[in-house]
PDB file of C-alpha atoms in Angstrom:
ATOM      1  CA  UNK L  30      -1.592 -32.005  -3.114  1.00  0.00           C
ATOM      2  CA  UNK L  31      -2.440 -28.023  -3.522  1.00  0.00           C
ATOM      3  CA  UNK L  32      -0.305 -26.039  -5.486  1.00  0.00           C
ATOM      4  CA  UNK L  33       1.319 -23.301  -3.262  1.00  0.00           C
ATOM      5  CA  UNK L  34       0.753 -19.944  -3.275  1.00  0.00           C
ATOM      6  CA  UNK L  35       3.708 -17.658  -4.915  1.00  0.00           C
ATOM      7  CA  UNK L  36       1.231 -14.475  -3.656  1.00  0.00           C
ATOM      8  CA  UNK L  37       3.111 -12.285  -0.654  1.00  0.00           C
ATOM      9  CA  UNK L  38       0.532 -11.675   1.515  1.00  0.00           C
ATOM     10  CA  UNK L  39       0.944  -9.425   4.654  1.00  0.00           C
ATOM     11  CA  UNK L  40      -1.783  -9.762   7.664  1.00  0.00           C
ATOM     12  CA  UNK L  41      -4.154 -11.290   5.319  1.00  0.00           C
ATOM     13  CA  UNK L  42      -3.898  -9.395   2.183  1.00  0.00           C
ATOM     14  CA  UNK L  43      -1.989  -9.817  -0.745  1.00  0.00           C
ATOM     15  CA  UNK L  44       1.214  -7.038  -1.492  1.00  0.00           C
ATOM     16  CA  UNK L  45       2.460  -6.263  -4.617  1.00  0.00           C
ATOM     17  CA  UNK L  46       5.537  -4.588  -6.325  1.00  0.00           C
ATOM     18  CA  UNK L  47       6.662  -2.805  -8.946  1.00  0.00           C
ATOM     19  CA  UNK L  48       9.434  -0.677  -8.718  1.00  0.00           C
ATOM     20  CA  UNK L  49       9.077   2.599  -6.312  1.00  0.00           C
ATOM     21  CA  UNK L  50       4.818   1.737  -6.219  1.00  0.00           C
ATOM     22  CA  UNK L  51       3.906  -0.754  -4.058  1.00  0.00           C
ATOM     23  CA  UNK L  52       0.265  -2.247  -3.884  1.00  0.00           C
ATOM     24  CA  UNK L  53      -1.521  -3.821  -0.386  1.00  0.00           C
ATOM     25  CA  UNK L  54      -5.027  -5.650  -1.161  1.00  0.00           C
ATOM     26  CA  UNK L  55      -6.744  -6.606  -3.453  1.00  0.00           C
ATOM     27  CA  UNK L  56      -8.738  -5.006  -6.928  1.00  0.00           C
ATOM     28  CA  UNK L  57     -11.495  -7.363  -6.502  1.00  0.00           C
ATOM     29  CA  UNK L  58     -11.933  -5.132  -2.608  1.00  0.00           C
ATOM     30  CA  UNK L  59     -13.948  -1.935  -3.024  1.00  0.00           C
ATOM     31  CA  UNK L  60     -10.440  -0.273  -1.117  1.00  0.00           C
ATOM     32  CA  UNK L  61      -6.426  -0.478  -1.912  1.00  0.00           C
ATOM     33  CA  UNK L  62      -3.647   1.340  -0.752  1.00  0.00           C
ATOM     34  CA  UNK L  63      -0.878   2.630  -2.560  1.00  0.00           C
ATOM     35  CA  UNK L  64       2.562   3.271  -1.567  1.00  0.00           C
ATOM     36  CA  UNK L  65       5.475   5.295  -2.861  1.00  0.00           C
ATOM     37  CA  UNK L  66       8.360   5.183  -1.467  1.00  0.00           C
ATOM     38  CA  UNK L  67       9.654   8.425  -1.685  1.00  0.00           C
ATOM     39  CA  UNK L  68      13.641   8.812  -0.770  1.00  0.00           C
ATOM     40  CA  UNK L  69      15.318   5.731   0.179  1.00  0.00           C
ATOM     41  CA  UNK L  70      19.055   5.180   1.593  1.00  0.00           C
ATOM     42  CA  UNK L  71      22.164   2.613   1.349  1.00  0.00           C
ATOM     43  CA  UNK L  72      22.916   0.250   4.160  1.00  0.00           C
ATOM     44  CA  UNK L  73      25.382  -1.433   3.573  1.00  0.00           C
ATOM     45  CA  UNK L  74      24.522  -3.274   0.138  1.00  0.00           C
ATOM     46  CA  UNK L  75      20.699  -2.396   0.373  1.00  0.00           C
ATOM     47  CA  UNK L  76      18.709   0.316  -0.666  1.00  0.00           C
ATOM     48  CA  UNK L  77      16.288   0.762   2.846  1.00  0.00           C
ATOM     49  CA  UNK L  78      13.220   2.717   2.395  1.00  0.00           C
ATOM     50  CA  UNK L  79      13.019   6.002   4.971  1.00  0.00           C
ATOM     51  CA  UNK L  80      10.042   8.058   3.701  1.00  0.00           C
ATOM     52  CA  UNK L  81       6.437   6.825   1.848  1.00  0.00           C
ATOM     53  CA  UNK L  82       3.941   8.327   0.927  1.00  0.00           C
ATOM     54  CA  UNK L  83       0.596   5.849   2.123  1.00  0.00           C
ATOM     55  CA  UNK L  84      -2.894   6.087  -0.044  1.00  0.00           C
ATOM     56  CA  UNK L  85      -6.452   4.758   0.895  1.00  0.00           C
ATOM     57  CA  UNK L  86      -7.802   4.375  -2.640  1.00  0.00           C
ATOM     58  CA  UNK L  87     -11.735   2.898  -4.405  1.00  0.00           C
ATOM     59  CA  UNK L  88     -10.718   0.434  -6.784  1.00  0.00           C
ATOM     60  CA  UNK L  89     -13.370   1.992  -8.330  1.00  0.00           C
ATOM     61  CA  UNK L  90     -12.037   1.445 -12.251  1.00  0.00           C
ATOM     62  CA  UNK L  91     -14.732   4.737 -13.477  1.00  0.00           C
ATOM     63  CA  UNK L  92     -13.202   7.105 -11.161  1.00  0.00           C
ATOM     64  CA  UNK L  93     -10.619   9.611 -12.029  1.00  0.00           C
ATOM     65  CA  UNK L  94      -7.278   8.523 -10.392  1.00  0.00           C
ATOM     66  CA  UNK L  95      -7.762  11.427  -7.791  1.00  0.00           C
ATOM     67  CA  UNK L  96     -11.138  10.829  -7.028  1.00  0.00           C
ATOM     68  CA  UNK L  97     -10.379   7.244  -5.353  1.00  0.00           C
ATOM     69  CA  UNK L  98      -7.960   8.885  -3.478  1.00  0.00           C
ATOM     70  CA  UNK L  99      -9.879   8.666   0.525  1.00  0.00           C
ATOM     71  CA  UNK L 100      -6.969   9.433   2.251  1.00  0.00           C
ATOM     72  CA  UNK L 101      -2.971  10.237   2.579  1.00  0.00           C
ATOM     73  CA  UNK L 102      -0.239  10.776   4.846  1.00  0.00           C
ATOM     74  CA  UNK L 103       3.296  10.299   4.216  1.00  0.00           C
ATOM     75  CA  UNK L 104       5.697   8.533   6.923  1.00  0.00           C
ATOM     76  CA  UNK L 105       9.418   7.469   7.856  1.00  0.00           C
ATOM     77  CA  UNK L 106       9.948   4.018   6.673  1.00  0.00           C
ATOM     78  CA  UNK L 107       8.534   1.509   5.391  1.00  0.00           C
ATOM     79  CA  UNK L 108       7.617  -0.406   8.828  1.00  0.00           C
ATOM     80  CA  UNK L 109       5.622   2.266  10.349  1.00  0.00           C
ATOM     81  CA  UNK L 110       3.803   2.481   6.311  1.00  0.00           C
ATOM     82  CA  UNK L 111       2.322  -0.925   6.333  1.00  0.00           C
ATOM     83  CA  UNK L 112       1.568   0.148  10.252  1.00  0.00           C
ATOM     84  CA  UNK L 113      -0.662   2.282   9.205  1.00  0.00           C
ATOM     85  CA  UNK L 114      -1.957   0.815   5.658  1.00  0.00           C
ATOM     86  CA  UNK L 115      -3.247  -2.682   7.673  1.00  0.00           C
ATOM     87  CA  UNK L 116      -5.167  -0.182  10.233  1.00  0.00           C
ATOM     88  CA  UNK L 117      -6.601   1.844   7.142  1.00  0.00           C
ATOM     89  CA  UNK L 118      -7.210  -1.078   4.884  1.00  0.00           C
ATOM     90  CA  UNK L 119      -8.967  -3.206   7.653  1.00  0.00           C
ATOM     91  CA  UNK L 120     -11.167  -0.305   9.167  1.00  0.00           C
ATOM     92  CA  UNK L 121     -12.167   0.557   5.488  1.00  0.00           C
ATOM     93  CA  UNK L 122     -13.122  -3.154   4.589  1.00  0.00           C
ATOM     94  CA  UNK L 123     -15.149  -3.870   7.944  1.00  0.00           C
ATOM     95  CA  UNK L 124     -16.852  -0.631   7.433  1.00  0.00           C
ATOM     96  CA  UNK L 125     -18.375  -1.858   3.952  1.00  0.00           C
TER      97      UNK L 125
END
């Protein structure tokens, strides 16, 4: 029996979170999405993202961090940010 993967995936790409940063995609690919939660609000006991920065980045380790950014935008809410991130990543990887 194959071991179950505990990796979280969204639309076929891995999704990882470290504090207020979310990384969408694989570092083995040419592009990755970095999302930063800029603002949150309390809904009952839960912090909900209200403003999220989205960046399509190259994964080339030889580039400076500011030179890696291909596209960037800001979205209201995590759902809208994930929607844009999925489209940008799929298009970038398809045009490879």
